[in-house]
């Protein structure tokens, strides 16, 4: 149950687009469409942003989008805004009938 | 209002036990899988355990298998985590979360604010 691999940090200027990667294996990310993404502001509970690879829950801005290719999933934030500065985590179902989170990415808005 | 409220955290000595509870309100509890996710101070999220809508299927992270037991009481809209043989590395904020759908393998939709568990001598 090794954590999925994410970059430690990603930054961008307001209005720009950034992409966060989430790399796993064929036993998790690559094998199932149960990939989800979470946003966490300091001292707050995580918030679901994307589920089942590319679906947005009601109320989540369409500036957030998800995709997957092979063993790597990606979260793209377009039109970056100051309030997007937070930690982001991916998660996937695994072939061991468990869930696994990514290592987390800190997004900084310059 | 949809809400999950955890309780039962505290300070416990290594080898000790704690039972966490999570009270759900504002949604049909027995339609959804439920999970426990923890976060050590300054660290990332770690999935701990999950249970399906009727309690018939459960899963555990390798780090807690054999020591933790997840259960639910749909009549009381409550989720539990019995934690035995606690170790220093179990120190974390424990969140309960509801899953999208009846399985604990779906995304974590609603999150509680968490209850802190500290394992220290």
mmCIF file of C-alpha atoms in Angstrom:
data_model
loop_
_atom_site.group_PDB
_atom_site.id
_atom_site.type_symbol
_atom_site.label_atom_id
_atom_site.label_comp_id
_atom_site.label_asym_id
_atom_site.label_seq_id
_atom_site.Cartn_x
_atom_site.Cartn_y
_atom_site.Cartn_z
ATOM 1 C CA UNK A 1 0.000 0.000 0.000
ATOM 2 C CA UNK A 2 2.540 2.602 -1.063
ATOM 3 C CA UNK A 3 1.247 6.150 -1.325
ATOM 4 C CA UNK A 4 0.565 7.485 -4.802
ATOM 5 C CA UNK A 5 3.271 9.892 -6.003
ATOM 6 C CA UNK A 6 2.486 13.593 -6.336
ATOM 7 C CA UNK A 7 4.834 16.565 -6.771
ATOM 8 C CA UNK A 8 5.522 18.248 -3.446
ATOM 9 C CA UNK A 9 4.651 21.678 -4.769
ATOM 10 C CA UNK A 10 3.220 23.439 -7.807
ATOM 11 C CA UNK A 11 2.879 27.173 -8.286
ATOM 12 C CA UNK A 12 1.315 29.559 -10.758
ATOM 13 C CA UNK A 13 0.240 33.144 -11.209
ATOM 14 C CA UNK A 14 -3.390 34.254 -10.993
ATOM 15 C CA UNK A 15 -5.251 33.379 -14.193
ATOM 16 C CA UNK A 16 -2.802 30.696 -15.227
ATOM 17 C CA UNK A 17 -3.467 26.974 -15.435
ATOM 18 C CA UNK A 18 -1.593 24.363 -13.418
ATOM 19 C CA UNK A 19 -1.654 20.571 -13.468
ATOM 20 C CA UNK A 20 -0.957 18.217 -10.584
ATOM 21 C CA UNK A 21 0.028 14.646 -11.386
ATOM 22 C CA UNK A 22 -0.733 11.515 -9.364
ATOM 23 C CA UNK A 23 1.254 8.432 -10.329
ATOM 24 C CA UNK A 24 0.414 4.940 -9.197
ATOM 25 C CA UNK A 25 0.457 1.480 -10.721
ATOM 26 C CA UNK A 26 -1.788 -0.836 -12.687
ATOM 27 C CA UNK A 27 -3.043 -2.113 -9.309
ATOM 28 C CA UNK A 28 -4.562 1.199 -8.382
ATOM 29 C CA UNK A 29 -4.752 4.306 -10.599
ATOM 30 C CA UNK A 30 -4.256 2.407 -13.842
ATOM 31 C CA UNK A 31 -6.653 -0.402 -13.030
ATOM 32 C CA UNK A 32 -9.763 1.438 -11.875
ATOM 33 C CA UNK A 33 -11.710 4.616 -12.510
ATOM 34 C CA UNK A 34 -12.047 5.253 -8.771
ATOM 35 C CA UNK A 35 -9.629 8.189 -8.707
ATOM 36 C CA UNK A 36 -10.634 11.234 -6.693
ATOM 37 C CA UNK A 37 -9.083 14.572 -5.728
ATOM 38 C CA UNK A 38 -9.334 16.594 -2.510
ATOM 39 C CA UNK A 39 -8.551 20.183 -1.572
ATOM 40 C CA UNK A 40 -7.469 20.960 1.985
ATOM 41 C CA UNK A 41 -6.976 24.434 3.411
ATOM 42 C CA UNK A 42 -4.919 24.773 6.628
ATOM 43 C CA UNK A 43 -6.835 23.601 9.689
ATOM 44 C CA UNK A 44 -9.812 22.477 7.620
ATOM 45 C CA UNK A 45 -11.256 19.128 6.626
ATOM 46 C CA UNK A 46 -10.555 17.954 3.070
ATOM 47 C CA UNK A 47 -13.114 18.766 0.364
ATOM 48 C CA UNK A 48 -13.966 16.499 -2.560
ATOM 49 C CA UNK A 49 -13.169 18.225 -5.869
ATOM 50 C CA UNK A 50 -13.210 15.396 -8.445
ATOM 51 C CA UNK A 51 -14.537 11.835 -8.276
ATOM 52 C CA UNK A 52 -14.357 8.852 -10.633
ATOM 53 C CA UNK A 53 -11.412 10.429 -12.515
ATOM 54 C CA UNK A 54 -13.207 13.375 -14.089
ATOM 55 C CA UNK A 55 -16.544 14.118 -12.424
ATOM 56 C CA UNK A 56 -17.198 17.286 -10.415
ATOM 57 C CA UNK A 57 -19.543 17.246 -7.410
ATOM 58 C CA UNK A 58 -22.289 19.819 -7.363
ATOM 59 C CA UNK A 59 -20.938 23.189 -6.263
ATOM 60 C CA UNK A 60 -17.331 22.667 -7.352
ATOM 61 C CA UNK A 61 -16.097 25.224 -9.855
ATOM 62 C CA UNK A 62 -15.683 24.081 -13.466
ATOM 63 C CA UNK A 63 -12.164 25.501 -13.282
ATOM 64 C CA UNK A 64 -11.250 22.148 -11.763
ATOM 65 C CA UNK A 65 -10.959 19.167 -14.103
ATOM 66 C CA UNK A 66 -9.562 15.651 -13.887
ATOM 67 C CA UNK A 67 -8.186 13.101 -16.310
ATOM 68 C CA UNK A 68 -6.220 9.868 -16.422
ATOM 69 C CA UNK A 69 -3.729 8.260 -18.781
ATOM 70 C CA UNK A 70 -2.312 4.868 -17.923
ATOM 71 C CA UNK A 71 -1.086 4.826 -14.338
ATOM 72 C CA UNK A 72 -1.123 8.625 -13.944
ATOM 73 C CA UNK A 73 -4.079 10.797 -13.050
ATOM 74 C CA UNK A 74 -4.061 14.578 -13.286
ATOM 75 C CA UNK A 75 -5.908 17.499 -11.750
ATOM 76 C CA UNK A 76 -5.930 20.745 -13.722
ATOM 77 C CA UNK A 77 -6.886 24.071 -12.208
ATOM 78 C CA UNK A 78 -7.561 26.726 -14.827
ATOM 79 C CA UNK A 79 -7.892 30.455 -14.199
ATOM 80 C CA UNK A 80 -5.922 30.104 -10.958
ATOM 81 C CA UNK A 81 -7.297 32.193 -8.084
ATOM 82 C CA UNK A 82 -5.912 33.137 -4.681
ATOM 83 C CA UNK A 83 -8.423 30.894 -2.916
ATOM 84 C CA UNK A 84 -7.059 27.874 -4.792
ATOM 85 C CA UNK A 85 -3.925 28.024 -2.633
ATOM 86 C CA UNK A 86 -4.163 24.827 -0.587
ATOM 87 C CA UNK A 87 -2.929 21.259 -0.332
ATOM 88 C CA UNK A 88 -4.296 18.777 -2.862
ATOM 89 C CA UNK A 89 -4.471 14.993 -2.521
ATOM 90 C CA UNK A 90 -5.408 12.286 -4.980
ATOM 91 C CA UNK A 91 -6.869 8.947 -3.925
ATOM 92 C CA UNK A 92 -7.524 5.618 -5.637
ATOM 93 C CA UNK A 93 -9.135 2.271 -4.986
ATOM 94 C CA UNK A 94 -6.644 -0.600 -5.107
ATOM 95 C CA UNK A 95 -6.672 -4.262 -6.109
ATOM 96 C CA UNK A 96 -6.202 -5.167 -2.431
ATOM 97 C CA UNK A 97 -9.680 -3.776 -1.697
ATOM 98 C CA UNK A 98 -8.248 -0.769 0.064
ATOM 99 C CA UNK A 99 -7.944 2.921 -0.698
ATOM 100 C CA UNK A 100 -4.675 4.830 -0.977
ATOM 101 C CA UNK A 101 -3.959 8.559 -0.933
ATOM 102 C CA UNK A 102 -1.263 10.483 -2.748
ATOM 103 C CA UNK A 103 1.647 12.171 -1.024
ATOM 104 C CA UNK A 104 0.016 15.583 -1.374
ATOM 105 C CA UNK A 105 0.830 18.726 -3.362
ATOM 106 C CA UNK A 106 1.036 22.248 -2.020
ATOM 107 C CA UNK A 107 -0.327 24.739 -4.536
ATOM 108 C CA UNK A 108 0.998 28.280 -4.260
ATOM 109 C CA UNK A 109 -0.549 31.229 -6.069
ATOM 110 C CA UNK A 110 2.256 33.671 -6.823
ATOM 111 C CA UNK B 1 -27.655 20.151 7.371
ATOM 112 C CA UNK B 2 -25.427 17.264 6.322
ATOM 113 C CA UNK B 3 -22.966 16.644 9.143
ATOM 114 C CA UNK B 4 -20.484 14.159 10.564
ATOM 115 C CA UNK B 5 -19.252 14.679 14.124
ATOM 116 C CA UNK B 6 -16.451 12.572 15.570
ATOM 117 C CA UNK B 7 -15.782 11.957 19.252
ATOM 118 C CA UNK B 8 -13.759 9.679 21.510
ATOM 119 C CA UNK B 9 -10.243 10.930 20.879
ATOM 120 C CA UNK B 10 -7.774 11.630 23.652
ATOM 121 C CA UNK B 11 -4.385 10.796 25.108
ATOM 122 C CA UNK B 12 -3.579 7.116 25.595
ATOM 123 C CA UNK B 13 -0.440 5.194 26.485
ATOM 124 C CA UNK B 14 1.262 2.841 24.026
ATOM 125 C CA UNK B 15 -0.530 -0.491 24.045
ATOM 126 C CA UNK B 16 -3.781 1.097 25.154
ATOM 127 C CA UNK B 17 -7.197 1.215 23.489
ATOM 128 C CA UNK B 18 -9.673 3.850 22.338
ATOM 129 C CA UNK B 19 -13.058 3.737 20.642
ATOM 130 C CA UNK B 20 -13.891 6.513 18.216
ATOM 131 C CA UNK B 21 -17.460 7.376 17.264
ATOM 132 C CA UNK B 22 -18.912 9.344 14.364
ATOM 133 C CA UNK B 23 -22.486 10.656 14.475
ATOM 134 C CA UNK B 24 -24.125 11.299 11.109
ATOM 135 C CA UNK B 25 -27.055 13.592 10.406
ATOM 136 C CA UNK B 26 -28.804 15.238 7.465
ATOM 137 C CA UNK B 27 -28.579 12.286 5.062
ATOM 138 C CA UNK B 28 -29.720 8.670 4.761
ATOM 139 C CA UNK B 29 -26.831 7.057 6.626
ATOM 140 C CA UNK B 30 -27.557 3.458 5.654
ATOM 141 C CA UNK B 31 -27.366 4.237 1.940
ATOM 142 C CA UNK B 32 -23.638 4.971 2.070
ATOM 143 C CA UNK B 33 -20.302 3.392 2.715
ATOM 144 C CA UNK B 34 -18.242 5.025 5.458
ATOM 145 C CA UNK B 35 -14.536 5.387 6.089
ATOM 146 C CA UNK B 36 -11.937 6.570 8.597
ATOM 147 C CA UNK B 37 -9.056 8.698 7.321
ATOM 148 C CA UNK B 38 -6.266 10.002 9.540
ATOM 149 C CA UNK B 39 -3.715 12.776 9.305
ATOM 150 C CA UNK B 40 -0.627 12.875 11.524
ATOM 151 C CA UNK B 41 0.466 16.381 12.559
ATOM 152 C CA UNK B 42 2.040 18.128 9.574
ATOM 153 C CA UNK B 43 1.649 15.043 7.376
ATOM 154 C CA UNK B 44 -0.603 13.867 4.559
ATOM 155 C CA UNK B 45 -3.863 11.927 4.498
ATOM 156 C CA UNK B 46 -3.851 8.188 5.212
ATOM 157 C CA UNK B 47 -6.845 5.918 4.619
ATOM 158 C CA UNK B 48 -7.392 3.736 7.700
ATOM 159 C CA UNK B 49 -10.514 1.649 7.181
ATOM 160 C CA UNK B 50 -13.823 1.459 5.325
ATOM 161 C CA UNK B 51 -17.171 -0.318 5.653
ATOM 162 C CA UNK B 52 -19.998 -0.793 3.195
ATOM 163 C CA UNK B 53 -23.576 0.358 3.694
ATOM 164 C CA UNK B 54 -24.782 -2.674 5.681
ATOM 165 C CA UNK B 55 -21.553 -3.558 7.467
ATOM 166 C CA UNK B 56 -21.092 -6.724 5.449
ATOM 167 C CA UNK B 57 -17.789 -5.685 3.885
ATOM 168 C CA UNK B 58 -14.829 -4.010 5.546
ATOM 169 C CA UNK B 59 -11.259 -3.103 4.632
ATOM 170 C CA UNK B 60 -8.176 -1.981 6.524
ATOM 171 C CA UNK B 61 -4.828 -0.410 5.789
ATOM 172 C CA UNK B 62 -1.908 -2.770 6.435
ATOM 173 C CA UNK B 63 -0.692 -0.395 9.156
ATOM 174 C CA UNK B 64 -3.773 -1.064 11.332
ATOM 175 C CA UNK B 65 -4.931 -4.533 10.240
ATOM 176 C CA UNK B 66 -5.419 -6.812 13.214
ATOM 177 C CA UNK B 67 -5.429 -3.906 15.679
ATOM 178 C CA UNK B 68 -8.374 -1.723 14.545
ATOM 179 C CA UNK B 69 -11.990 -2.760 13.948
ATOM 180 C CA UNK B 70 -14.546 -0.683 12.067
ATOM 181 C CA UNK B 71 -18.284 -1.089 12.666
ATOM 182 C CA UNK B 72 -21.524 0.786 12.203
ATOM 183 C CA UNK B 73 -24.996 0.956 13.754
ATOM 184 C CA UNK B 74 -27.447 2.117 11.116
ATOM 185 C CA UNK B 75 -30.247 2.388 13.685
ATOM 186 C CA UNK B 76 -28.159 5.005 15.505
ATOM 187 C CA UNK B 77 -26.681 6.643 12.391
ATOM 188 C CA UNK B 78 -23.248 6.000 13.843
ATOM 189 C CA UNK B 79 -19.832 4.758 12.758
ATOM 190 C CA UNK B 80 -17.193 3.399 15.117
ATOM 191 C CA UNK B 81 -13.487 2.574 15.166
ATOM 192 C CA UNK B 82 -12.180 0.329 17.930
ATOM 193 C CA UNK B 83 -8.437 0.887 18.231
ATOM 194 C CA UNK B 84 -6.344 -1.596 20.210
ATOM 195 C CA UNK B 85 -2.600 -2.018 20.769
ATOM 196 C CA UNK B 86 -2.063 1.637 19.984
ATOM 197 C CA UNK B 87 1.382 2.830 18.916
ATOM 198 C CA UNK B 88 3.052 6.233 18.825
ATOM 199 C CA UNK B 89 2.690 6.229 15.029
ATOM 200 C CA UNK B 90 -1.110 6.099 15.394
ATOM 201 C CA UNK B 91 -1.028 9.674 16.710
ATOM 202 C CA UNK B 92 -3.175 11.669 14.300
ATOM 203 C CA UNK B 93 -6.401 13.562 13.676
ATOM 204 C CA UNK B 94 -8.992 10.941 12.760
ATOM 205 C CA UNK B 95 -11.706 11.981 10.298
ATOM 206 C CA UNK B 96 -14.788 9.999 9.439
ATOM 207 C CA UNK B 97 -16.050 10.403 5.894
ATOM 208 C CA UNK B 98 -19.025 9.182 3.919
ATOM 209 C CA UNK B 99 -18.455 7.590 0.533
ATOM 210 C CA UNK B 100 -20.340 8.341 -2.672
ATOM 211 C CA UNK B 101 -22.450 5.196 -2.929
ATOM 212 C CA UNK B 102 -22.816 2.136 -0.748
ATOM 213 C CA UNK B 103 -19.236 0.959 -1.091
ATOM 214 C CA UNK B 104 -16.250 2.295 0.875
ATOM 215 C CA UNK B 105 -14.229 2.286 -2.346
ATOM 216 C CA UNK B 106 -15.991 5.299 -3.792
ATOM 217 C CA UNK B 107 -14.810 8.881 -3.261
ATOM 218 C CA UNK B 108 -15.015 10.469 0.188
ATOM 219 C CA UNK B 109 -17.894 12.884 -0.127
ATOM 220 C CA UNK B 110 -18.626 14.385 3.304
ATOM 221 C CA UNK B 111 -15.973 14.825 5.983
ATOM 222 C CA UNK B 112 -16.096 15.448 9.706
ATOM 223 C CA UNK B 113 -13.733 17.876 11.411
ATOM 224 C CA UNK B 114 -11.915 15.034 13.150
ATOM 225 C CA UNK B 115 -11.008 13.860 16.642
ATOM 226 C CA UNK B 116 -7.398 13.887 17.849
ATOM 227 C CA UNK B 117 -5.712 10.743 19.100
ATOM 228 C CA UNK B 118 -2.375 11.074 20.862
ATOM 229 C CA UNK B 119 -0.424 7.961 21.838
ATOM 230 C CA UNK B 120 2.274 8.865 24.335
ATOM 231 C CA UNK B 121 3.781 7.598 27.554
#
